[in-house]
mmCIF file with all atom_site columns, C-alpha atoms in Angstrom:
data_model
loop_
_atom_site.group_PDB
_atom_site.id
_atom_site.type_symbol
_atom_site.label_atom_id
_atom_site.label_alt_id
_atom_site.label_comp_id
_atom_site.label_asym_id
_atom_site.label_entity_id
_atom_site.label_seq_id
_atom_site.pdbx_PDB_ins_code
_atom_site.Cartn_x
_atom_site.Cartn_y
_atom_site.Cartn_z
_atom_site.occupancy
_atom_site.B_iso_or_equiv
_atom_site.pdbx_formal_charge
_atom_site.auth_seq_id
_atom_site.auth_comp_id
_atom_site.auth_asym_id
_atom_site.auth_atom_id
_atom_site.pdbx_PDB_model_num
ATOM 1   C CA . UNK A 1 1   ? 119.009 133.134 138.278 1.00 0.00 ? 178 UNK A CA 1
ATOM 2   C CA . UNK A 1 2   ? 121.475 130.216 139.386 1.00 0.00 ? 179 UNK A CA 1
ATOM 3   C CA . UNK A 1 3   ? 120.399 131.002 142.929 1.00 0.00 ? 180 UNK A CA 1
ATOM 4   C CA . UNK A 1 4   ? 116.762 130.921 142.279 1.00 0.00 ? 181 UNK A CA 1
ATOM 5   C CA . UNK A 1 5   ? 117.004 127.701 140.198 1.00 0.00 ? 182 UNK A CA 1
ATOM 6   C CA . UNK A 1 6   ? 118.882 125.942 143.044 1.00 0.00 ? 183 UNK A CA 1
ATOM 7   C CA . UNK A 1 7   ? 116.550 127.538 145.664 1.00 0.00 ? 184 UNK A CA 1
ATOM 8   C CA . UNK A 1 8   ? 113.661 125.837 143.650 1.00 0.00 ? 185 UNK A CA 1
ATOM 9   C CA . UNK A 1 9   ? 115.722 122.596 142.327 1.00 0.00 ? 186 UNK A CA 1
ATOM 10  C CA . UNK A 1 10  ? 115.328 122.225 146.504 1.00 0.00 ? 187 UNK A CA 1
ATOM 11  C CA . UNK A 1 11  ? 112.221 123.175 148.054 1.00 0.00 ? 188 UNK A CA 1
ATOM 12  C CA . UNK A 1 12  ? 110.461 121.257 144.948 1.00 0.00 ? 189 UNK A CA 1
ATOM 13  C CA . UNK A 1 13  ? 112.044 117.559 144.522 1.00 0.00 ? 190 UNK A CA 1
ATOM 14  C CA . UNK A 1 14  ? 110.522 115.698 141.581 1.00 0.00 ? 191 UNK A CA 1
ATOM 15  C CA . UNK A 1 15  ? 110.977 115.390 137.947 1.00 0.00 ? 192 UNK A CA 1
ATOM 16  C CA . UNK A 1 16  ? 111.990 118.622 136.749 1.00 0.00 ? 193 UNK A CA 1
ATOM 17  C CA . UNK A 1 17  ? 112.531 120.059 132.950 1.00 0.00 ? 194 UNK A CA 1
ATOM 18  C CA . UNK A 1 18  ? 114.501 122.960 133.179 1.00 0.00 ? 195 UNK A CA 1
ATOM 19  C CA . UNK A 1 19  ? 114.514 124.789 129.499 1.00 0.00 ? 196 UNK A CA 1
ATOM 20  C CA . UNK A 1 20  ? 117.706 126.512 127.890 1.00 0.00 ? 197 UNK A CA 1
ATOM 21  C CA . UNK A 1 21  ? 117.607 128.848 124.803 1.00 0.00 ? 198 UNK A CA 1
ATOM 22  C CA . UNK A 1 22  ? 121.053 127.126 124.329 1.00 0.00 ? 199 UNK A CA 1
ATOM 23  C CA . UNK A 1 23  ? 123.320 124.615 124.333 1.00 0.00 ? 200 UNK A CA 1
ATOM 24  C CA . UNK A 1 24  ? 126.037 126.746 126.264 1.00 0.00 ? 201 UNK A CA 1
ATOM 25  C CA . UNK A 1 25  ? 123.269 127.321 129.029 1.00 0.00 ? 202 UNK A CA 1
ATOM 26  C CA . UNK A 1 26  ? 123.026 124.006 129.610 1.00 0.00 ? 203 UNK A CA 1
ATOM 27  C CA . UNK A 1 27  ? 126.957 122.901 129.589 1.00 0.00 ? 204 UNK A CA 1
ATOM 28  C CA . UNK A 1 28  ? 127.386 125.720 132.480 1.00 0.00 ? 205 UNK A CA 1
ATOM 29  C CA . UNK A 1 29  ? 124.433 124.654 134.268 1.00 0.00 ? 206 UNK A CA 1
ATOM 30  C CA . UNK A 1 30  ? 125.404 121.012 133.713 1.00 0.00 ? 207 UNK A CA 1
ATOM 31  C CA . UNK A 1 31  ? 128.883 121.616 135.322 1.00 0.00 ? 208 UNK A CA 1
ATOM 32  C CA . UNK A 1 32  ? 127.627 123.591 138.233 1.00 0.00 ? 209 UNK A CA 1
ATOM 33  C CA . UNK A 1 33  ? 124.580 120.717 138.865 1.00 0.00 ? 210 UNK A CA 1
ATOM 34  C CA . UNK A 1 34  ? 127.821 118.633 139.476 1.00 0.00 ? 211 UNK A CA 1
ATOM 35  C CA . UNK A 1 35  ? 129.375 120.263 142.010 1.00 0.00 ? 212 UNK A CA 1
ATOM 36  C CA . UNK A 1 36  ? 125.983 120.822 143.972 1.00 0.00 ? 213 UNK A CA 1
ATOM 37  C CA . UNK A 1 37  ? 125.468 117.326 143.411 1.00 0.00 ? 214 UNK A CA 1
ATOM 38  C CA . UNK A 1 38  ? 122.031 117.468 141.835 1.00 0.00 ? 215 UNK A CA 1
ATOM 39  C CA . UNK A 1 39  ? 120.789 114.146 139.724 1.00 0.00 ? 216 UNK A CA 1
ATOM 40  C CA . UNK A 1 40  ? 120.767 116.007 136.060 1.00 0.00 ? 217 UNK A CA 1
ATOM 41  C CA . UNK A 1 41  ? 120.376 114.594 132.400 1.00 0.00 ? 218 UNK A CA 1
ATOM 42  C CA . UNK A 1 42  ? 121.008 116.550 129.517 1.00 0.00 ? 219 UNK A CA 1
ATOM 43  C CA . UNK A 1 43  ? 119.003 116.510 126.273 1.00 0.00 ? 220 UNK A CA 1
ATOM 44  C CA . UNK A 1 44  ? 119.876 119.232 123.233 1.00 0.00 ? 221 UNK A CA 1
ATOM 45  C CA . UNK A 1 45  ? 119.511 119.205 119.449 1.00 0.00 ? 222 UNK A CA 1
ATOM 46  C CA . UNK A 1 46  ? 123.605 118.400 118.746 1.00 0.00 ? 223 UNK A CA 1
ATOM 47  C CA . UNK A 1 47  ? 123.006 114.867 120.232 1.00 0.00 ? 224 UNK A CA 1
ATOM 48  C CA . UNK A 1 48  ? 122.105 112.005 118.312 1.00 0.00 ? 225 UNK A CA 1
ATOM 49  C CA . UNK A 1 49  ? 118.506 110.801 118.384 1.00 0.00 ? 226 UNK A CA 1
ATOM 50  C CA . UNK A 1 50  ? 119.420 107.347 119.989 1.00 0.00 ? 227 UNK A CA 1
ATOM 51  C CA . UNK A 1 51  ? 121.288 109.605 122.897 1.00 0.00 ? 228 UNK A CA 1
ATOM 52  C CA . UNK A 1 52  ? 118.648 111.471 123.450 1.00 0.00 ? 229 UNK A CA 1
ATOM 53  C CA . UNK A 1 53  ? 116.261 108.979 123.496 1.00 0.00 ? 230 UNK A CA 1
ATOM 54  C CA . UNK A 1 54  ? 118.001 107.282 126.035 1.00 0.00 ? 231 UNK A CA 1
ATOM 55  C CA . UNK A 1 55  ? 118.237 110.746 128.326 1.00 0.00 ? 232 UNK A CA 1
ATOM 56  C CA . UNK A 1 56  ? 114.838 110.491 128.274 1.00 0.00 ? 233 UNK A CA 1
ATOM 57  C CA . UNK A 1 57  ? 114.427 107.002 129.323 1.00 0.00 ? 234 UNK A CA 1
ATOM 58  C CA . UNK A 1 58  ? 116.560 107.765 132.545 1.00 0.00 ? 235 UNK A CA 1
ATOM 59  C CA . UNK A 1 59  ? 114.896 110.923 133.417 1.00 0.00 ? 236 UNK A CA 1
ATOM 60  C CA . UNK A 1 60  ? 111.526 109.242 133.188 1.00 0.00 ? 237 UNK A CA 1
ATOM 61  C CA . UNK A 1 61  ? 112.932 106.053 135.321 1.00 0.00 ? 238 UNK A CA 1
ATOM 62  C CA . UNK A 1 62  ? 114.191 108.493 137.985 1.00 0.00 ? 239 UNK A CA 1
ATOM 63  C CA . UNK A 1 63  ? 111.706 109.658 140.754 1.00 0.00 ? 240 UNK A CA 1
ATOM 64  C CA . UNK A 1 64  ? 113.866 112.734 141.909 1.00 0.00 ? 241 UNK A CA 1
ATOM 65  C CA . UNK A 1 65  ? 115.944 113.712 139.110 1.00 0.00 ? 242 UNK A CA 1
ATOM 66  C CA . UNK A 1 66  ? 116.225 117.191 136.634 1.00 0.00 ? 243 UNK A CA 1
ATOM 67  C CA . UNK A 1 67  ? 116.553 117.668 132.982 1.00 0.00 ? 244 UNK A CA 1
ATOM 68  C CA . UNK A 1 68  ? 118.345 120.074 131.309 1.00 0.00 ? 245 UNK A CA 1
ATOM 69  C CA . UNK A 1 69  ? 116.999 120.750 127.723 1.00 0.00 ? 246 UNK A CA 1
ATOM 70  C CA . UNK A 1 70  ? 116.999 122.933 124.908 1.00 0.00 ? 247 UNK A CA 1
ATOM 71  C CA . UNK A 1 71  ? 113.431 123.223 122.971 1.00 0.00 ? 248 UNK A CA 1
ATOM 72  C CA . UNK A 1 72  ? 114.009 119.973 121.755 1.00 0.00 ? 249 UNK A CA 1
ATOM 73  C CA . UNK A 1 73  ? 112.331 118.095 124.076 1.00 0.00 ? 250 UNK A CA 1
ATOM 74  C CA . UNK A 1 74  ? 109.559 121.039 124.176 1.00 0.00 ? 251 UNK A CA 1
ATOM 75  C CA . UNK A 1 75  ? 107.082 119.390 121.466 1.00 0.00 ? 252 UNK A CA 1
ATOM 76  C CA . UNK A 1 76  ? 106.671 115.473 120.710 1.00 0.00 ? 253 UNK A CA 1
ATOM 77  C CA . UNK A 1 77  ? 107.659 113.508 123.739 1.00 0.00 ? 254 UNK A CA 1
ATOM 78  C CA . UNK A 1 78  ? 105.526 111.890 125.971 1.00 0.00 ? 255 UNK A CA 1
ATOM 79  C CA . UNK A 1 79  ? 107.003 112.252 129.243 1.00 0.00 ? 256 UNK A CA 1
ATOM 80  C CA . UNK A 1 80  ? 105.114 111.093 132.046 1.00 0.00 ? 257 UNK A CA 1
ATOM 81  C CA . UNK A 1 81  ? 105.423 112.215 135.533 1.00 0.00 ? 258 UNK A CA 1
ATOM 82  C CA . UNK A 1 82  ? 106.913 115.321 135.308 1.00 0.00 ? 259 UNK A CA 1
ATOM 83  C CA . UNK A 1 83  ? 106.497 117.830 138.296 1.00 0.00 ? 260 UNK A CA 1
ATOM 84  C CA . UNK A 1 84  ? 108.030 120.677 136.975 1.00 0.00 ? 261 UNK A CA 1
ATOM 85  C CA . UNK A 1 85  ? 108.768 122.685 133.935 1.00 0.00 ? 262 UNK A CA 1
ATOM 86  C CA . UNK A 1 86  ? 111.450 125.587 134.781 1.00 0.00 ? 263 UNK A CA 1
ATOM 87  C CA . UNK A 1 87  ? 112.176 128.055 131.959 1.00 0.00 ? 264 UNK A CA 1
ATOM 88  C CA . UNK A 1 88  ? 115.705 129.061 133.002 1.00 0.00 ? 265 UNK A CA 1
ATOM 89  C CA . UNK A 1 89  ? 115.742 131.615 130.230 1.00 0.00 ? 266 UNK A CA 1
ATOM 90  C CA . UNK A 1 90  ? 112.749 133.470 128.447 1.00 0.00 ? 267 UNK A CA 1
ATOM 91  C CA . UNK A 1 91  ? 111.422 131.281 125.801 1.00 0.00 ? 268 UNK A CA 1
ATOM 92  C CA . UNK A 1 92  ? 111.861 133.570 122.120 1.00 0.00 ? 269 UNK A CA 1
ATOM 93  C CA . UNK A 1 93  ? 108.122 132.830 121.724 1.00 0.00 ? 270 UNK A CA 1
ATOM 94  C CA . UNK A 1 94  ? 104.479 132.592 123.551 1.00 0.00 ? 271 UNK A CA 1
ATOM 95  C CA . UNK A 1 95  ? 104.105 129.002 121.168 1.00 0.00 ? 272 UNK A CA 1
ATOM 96  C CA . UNK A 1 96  ? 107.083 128.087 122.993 1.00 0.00 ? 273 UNK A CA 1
ATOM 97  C CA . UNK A 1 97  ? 106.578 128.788 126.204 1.00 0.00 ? 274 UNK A CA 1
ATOM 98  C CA . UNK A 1 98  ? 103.111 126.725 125.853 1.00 0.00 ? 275 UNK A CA 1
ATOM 99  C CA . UNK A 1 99  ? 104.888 123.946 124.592 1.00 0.00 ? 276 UNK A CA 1
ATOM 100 C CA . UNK A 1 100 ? 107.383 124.103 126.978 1.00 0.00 ? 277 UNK A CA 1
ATOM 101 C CA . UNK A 1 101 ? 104.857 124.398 129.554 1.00 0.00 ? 278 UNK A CA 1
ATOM 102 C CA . UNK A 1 102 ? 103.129 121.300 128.053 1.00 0.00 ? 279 UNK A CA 1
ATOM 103 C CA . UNK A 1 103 ? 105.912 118.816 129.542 1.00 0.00 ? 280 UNK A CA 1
ATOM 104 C CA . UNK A 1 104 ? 104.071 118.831 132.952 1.00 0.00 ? 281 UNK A CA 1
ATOM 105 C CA . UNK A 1 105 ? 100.637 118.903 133.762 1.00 0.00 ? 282 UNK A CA 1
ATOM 106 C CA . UNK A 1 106 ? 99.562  116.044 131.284 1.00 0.00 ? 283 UNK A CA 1
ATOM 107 C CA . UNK A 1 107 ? 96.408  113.872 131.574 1.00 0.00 ? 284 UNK A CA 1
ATOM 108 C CA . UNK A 1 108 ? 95.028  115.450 134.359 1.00 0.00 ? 285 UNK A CA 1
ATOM 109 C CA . UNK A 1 109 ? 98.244  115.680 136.717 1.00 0.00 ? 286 UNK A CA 1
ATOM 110 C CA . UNK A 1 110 ? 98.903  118.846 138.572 1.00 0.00 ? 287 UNK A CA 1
ATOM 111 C CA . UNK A 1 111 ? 102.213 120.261 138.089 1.00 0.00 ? 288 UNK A CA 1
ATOM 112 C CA . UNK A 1 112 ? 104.158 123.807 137.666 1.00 0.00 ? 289 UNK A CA 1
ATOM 113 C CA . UNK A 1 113 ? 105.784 125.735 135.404 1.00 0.00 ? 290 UNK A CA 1
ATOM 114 C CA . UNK A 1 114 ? 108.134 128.247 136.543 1.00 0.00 ? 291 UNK A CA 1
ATOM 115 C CA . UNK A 1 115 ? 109.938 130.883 134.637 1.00 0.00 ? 292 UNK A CA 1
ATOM 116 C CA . UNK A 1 116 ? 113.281 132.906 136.167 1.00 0.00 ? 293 UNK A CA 1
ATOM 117 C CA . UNK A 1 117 ? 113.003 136.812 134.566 1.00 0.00 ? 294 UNK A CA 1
ATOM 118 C CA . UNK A 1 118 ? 115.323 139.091 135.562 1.00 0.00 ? 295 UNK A CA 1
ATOM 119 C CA . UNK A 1 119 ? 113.907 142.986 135.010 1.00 0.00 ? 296 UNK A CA 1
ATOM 120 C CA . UNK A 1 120 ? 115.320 143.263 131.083 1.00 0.00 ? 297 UNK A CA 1
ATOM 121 C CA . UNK A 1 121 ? 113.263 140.083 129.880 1.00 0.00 ? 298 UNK A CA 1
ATOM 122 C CA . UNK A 1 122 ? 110.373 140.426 132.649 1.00 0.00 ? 299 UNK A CA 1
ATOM 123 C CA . UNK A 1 123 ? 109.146 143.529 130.201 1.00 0.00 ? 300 UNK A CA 1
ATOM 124 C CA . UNK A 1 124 ? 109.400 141.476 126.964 1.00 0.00 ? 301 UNK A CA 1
ATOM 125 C CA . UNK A 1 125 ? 107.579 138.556 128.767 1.00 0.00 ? 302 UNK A CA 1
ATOM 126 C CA . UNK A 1 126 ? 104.650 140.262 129.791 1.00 0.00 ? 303 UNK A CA 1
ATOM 127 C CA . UNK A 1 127 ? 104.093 142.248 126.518 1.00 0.00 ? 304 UNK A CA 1
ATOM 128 C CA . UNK A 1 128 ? 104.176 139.171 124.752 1.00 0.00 ? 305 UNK A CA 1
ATOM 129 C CA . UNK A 1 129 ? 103.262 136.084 126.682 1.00 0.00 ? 306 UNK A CA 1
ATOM 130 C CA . UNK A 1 130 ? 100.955 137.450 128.799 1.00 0.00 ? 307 UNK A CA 1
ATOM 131 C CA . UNK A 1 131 ? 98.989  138.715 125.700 1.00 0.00 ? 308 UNK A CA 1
ATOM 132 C CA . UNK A 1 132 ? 98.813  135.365 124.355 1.00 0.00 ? 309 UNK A CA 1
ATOM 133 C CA . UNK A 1 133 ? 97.655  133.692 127.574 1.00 0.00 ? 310 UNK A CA 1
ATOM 134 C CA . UNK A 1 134 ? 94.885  136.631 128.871 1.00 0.00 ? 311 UNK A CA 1
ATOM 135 C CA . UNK A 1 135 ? 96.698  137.476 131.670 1.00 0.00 ? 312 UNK A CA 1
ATOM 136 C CA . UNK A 1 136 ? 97.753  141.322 133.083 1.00 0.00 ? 313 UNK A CA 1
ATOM 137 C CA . UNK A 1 137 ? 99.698  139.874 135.944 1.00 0.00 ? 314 UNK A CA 1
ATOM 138 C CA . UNK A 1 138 ? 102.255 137.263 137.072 1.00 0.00 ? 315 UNK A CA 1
ATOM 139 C CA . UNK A 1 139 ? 102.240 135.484 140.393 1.00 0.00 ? 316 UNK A CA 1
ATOM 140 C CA . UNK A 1 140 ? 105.514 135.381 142.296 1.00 0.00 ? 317 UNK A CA 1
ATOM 141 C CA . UNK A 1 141 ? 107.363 132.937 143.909 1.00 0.00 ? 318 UNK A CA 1
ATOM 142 C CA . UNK A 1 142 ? 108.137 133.236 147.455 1.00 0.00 ? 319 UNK A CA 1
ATOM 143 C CA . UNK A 1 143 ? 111.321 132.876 148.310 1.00 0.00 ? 320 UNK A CA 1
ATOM 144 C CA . UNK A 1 144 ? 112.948 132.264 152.707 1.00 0.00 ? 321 UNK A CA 1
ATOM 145 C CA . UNK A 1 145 ? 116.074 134.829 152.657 1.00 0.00 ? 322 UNK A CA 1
ATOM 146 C CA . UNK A 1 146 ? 117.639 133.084 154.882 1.00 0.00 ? 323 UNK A CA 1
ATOM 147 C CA . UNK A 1 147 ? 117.419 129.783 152.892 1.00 0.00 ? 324 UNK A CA 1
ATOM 148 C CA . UNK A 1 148 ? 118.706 131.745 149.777 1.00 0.00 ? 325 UNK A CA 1
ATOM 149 C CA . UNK A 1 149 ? 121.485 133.583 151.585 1.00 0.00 ? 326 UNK A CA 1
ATOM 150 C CA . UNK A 1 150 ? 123.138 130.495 152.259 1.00 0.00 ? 327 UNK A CA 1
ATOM 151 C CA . UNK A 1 151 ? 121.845 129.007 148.883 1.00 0.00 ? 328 UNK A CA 1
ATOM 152 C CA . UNK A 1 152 ? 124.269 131.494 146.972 1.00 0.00 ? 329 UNK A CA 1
ATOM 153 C CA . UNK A 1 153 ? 127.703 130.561 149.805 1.00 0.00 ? 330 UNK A CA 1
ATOM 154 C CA . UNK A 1 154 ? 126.922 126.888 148.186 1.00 0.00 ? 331 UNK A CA 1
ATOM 155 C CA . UNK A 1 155 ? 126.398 128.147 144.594 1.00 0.00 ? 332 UNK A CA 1
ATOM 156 C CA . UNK A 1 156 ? 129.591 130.499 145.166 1.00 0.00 ? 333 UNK A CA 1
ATOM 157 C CA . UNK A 1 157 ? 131.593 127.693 146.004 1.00 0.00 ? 334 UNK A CA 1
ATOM 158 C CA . UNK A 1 158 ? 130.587 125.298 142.948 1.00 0.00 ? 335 UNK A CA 1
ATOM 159 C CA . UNK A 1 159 ? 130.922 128.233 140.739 1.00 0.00 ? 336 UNK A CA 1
ATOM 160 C CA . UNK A 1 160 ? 134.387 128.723 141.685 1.00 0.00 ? 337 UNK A CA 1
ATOM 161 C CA . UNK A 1 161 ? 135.273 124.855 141.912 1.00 0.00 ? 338 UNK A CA 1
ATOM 162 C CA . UNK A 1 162 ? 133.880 125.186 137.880 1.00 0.00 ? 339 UNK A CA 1
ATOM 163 C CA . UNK A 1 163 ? 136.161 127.768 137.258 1.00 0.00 ? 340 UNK A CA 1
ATOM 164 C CA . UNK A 1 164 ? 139.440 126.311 138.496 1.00 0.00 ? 341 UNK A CA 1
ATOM 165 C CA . UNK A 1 165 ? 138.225 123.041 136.918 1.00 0.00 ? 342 UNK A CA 1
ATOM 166 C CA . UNK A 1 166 ? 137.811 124.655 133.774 1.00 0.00 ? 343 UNK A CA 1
ATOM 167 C CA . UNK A 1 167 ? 141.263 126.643 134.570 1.00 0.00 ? 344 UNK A CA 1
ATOM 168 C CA . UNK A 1 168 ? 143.129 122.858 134.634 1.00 0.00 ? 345 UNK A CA 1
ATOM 169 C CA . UNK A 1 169 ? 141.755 121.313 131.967 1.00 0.00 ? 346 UNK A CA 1
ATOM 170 C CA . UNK A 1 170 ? 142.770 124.717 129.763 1.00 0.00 ? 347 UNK A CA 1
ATOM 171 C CA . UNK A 1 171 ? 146.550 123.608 131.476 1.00 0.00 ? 348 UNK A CA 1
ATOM 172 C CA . UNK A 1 172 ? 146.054 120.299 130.605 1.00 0.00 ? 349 UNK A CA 1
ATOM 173 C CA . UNK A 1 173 ? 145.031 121.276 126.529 1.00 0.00 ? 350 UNK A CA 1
ATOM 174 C CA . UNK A 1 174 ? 148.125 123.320 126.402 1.00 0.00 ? 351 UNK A CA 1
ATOM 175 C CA . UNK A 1 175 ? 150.413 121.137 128.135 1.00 0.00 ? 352 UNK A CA 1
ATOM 176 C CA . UNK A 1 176 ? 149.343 117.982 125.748 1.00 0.00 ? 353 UNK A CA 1
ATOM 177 C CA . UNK A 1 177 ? 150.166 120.660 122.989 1.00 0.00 ? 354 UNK A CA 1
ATOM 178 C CA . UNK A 1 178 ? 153.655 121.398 124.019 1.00 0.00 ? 355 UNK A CA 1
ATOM 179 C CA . UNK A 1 179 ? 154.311 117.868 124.601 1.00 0.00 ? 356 UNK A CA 1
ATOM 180 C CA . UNK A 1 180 ? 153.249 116.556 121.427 1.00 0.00 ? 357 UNK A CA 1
ATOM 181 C CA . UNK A 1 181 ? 154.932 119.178 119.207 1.00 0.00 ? 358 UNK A CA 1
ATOM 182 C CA . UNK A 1 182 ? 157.740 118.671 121.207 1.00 0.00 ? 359 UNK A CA 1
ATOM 183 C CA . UNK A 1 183 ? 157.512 115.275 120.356 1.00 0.00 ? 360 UNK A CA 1
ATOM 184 C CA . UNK A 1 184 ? 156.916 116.093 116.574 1.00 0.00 ? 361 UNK A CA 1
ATOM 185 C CA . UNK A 1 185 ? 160.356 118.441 116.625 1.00 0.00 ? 362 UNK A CA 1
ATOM 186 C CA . UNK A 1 186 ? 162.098 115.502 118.514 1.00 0.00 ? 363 UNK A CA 1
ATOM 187 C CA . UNK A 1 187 ? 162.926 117.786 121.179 1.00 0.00 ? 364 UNK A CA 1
#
């Protein structure tokens, strides 16, 4: 799914929600958005109101720019503008996935909303979603392979730049640990 995200994060420029089921999802996409160096804000339910508030200022300020929520920002925020709604994982329920859908679209704007399946979920989706919305098939997006072959050599590389980052700052935790009980014993 990372590949496909990036793959679309590019072709499509714009304001872009791209929906989590969690807050973990987002941290790892967060990270990886870093090292591909794509604009991203986050917004999730652990932050407090006046943060997230302020994500949304930014993201609506930006021209070119992604946000990275949880459904949080799915029902009762007026977000102008936006291009794009990405559901990076399977909403848990067809009232989600319209609300979700809702970001983009509004007041007589065009916009899309995209949603990564792989096979397990693509079953669940169309039992229930599809139900809900009428429809018996789903169209696909085309995709250049040559564009996403070297799409995932970048996305290898940040993912493994996340993992030794993530290896140091482990380091770093335990180091600080030994030095400060160190410390502690006068040692």
């Amino acid at each position: 799914k990372d590949a496909y995200l990036y793959y679309f994060l590019l072709a499509n420029p714009g304001r872009t929600i791209v929906f989590c089921n969690s807050i973990d999802c987002i941290r790892r996409l967060i990270n990886i958005f870093r090292f591909l160096e794509l604009p991203s804000i986050v917004v999730h339910s652990s932050m407090q109101q006046k943060r997230r508030l302020a994500a949304i200022e930014k993201f609506t300020e930006a021209k070119n720019c992604i946000l990275l929520a949880t459904d949080v920002a799915s029902r009762g925020l007026d977000i102008p503008g936006v291009n794009h709604v990405v559901h990076y994982q399977v909403p848990r329920t067809a009232e989600i996935y319209i609300h979700r859908s809702g970001r983009t679209a509004r007041i007589n704007n065009v916009g899309l909303s995209l949603i990564l399946c792989d096979p397990q979920e693509e079953a669940w989706f169309l039992r229930n979603i599809n139900k809900v919305l009428n429809k018996t098939q789903i169209d696909e997006f085309d995709t250049n392979s040559v564009a996403l072959k070297k799409i995932k050599d970048r996305l290898q590389i940040a993912l493994k730049c996340d993992q030794l980052e993530h290896s140091l700052r482990k380091l770093r935790l335990t180091d600080d640990w030994f030095r400060s009980n160190r410390k502690a014993c006068e040692m």
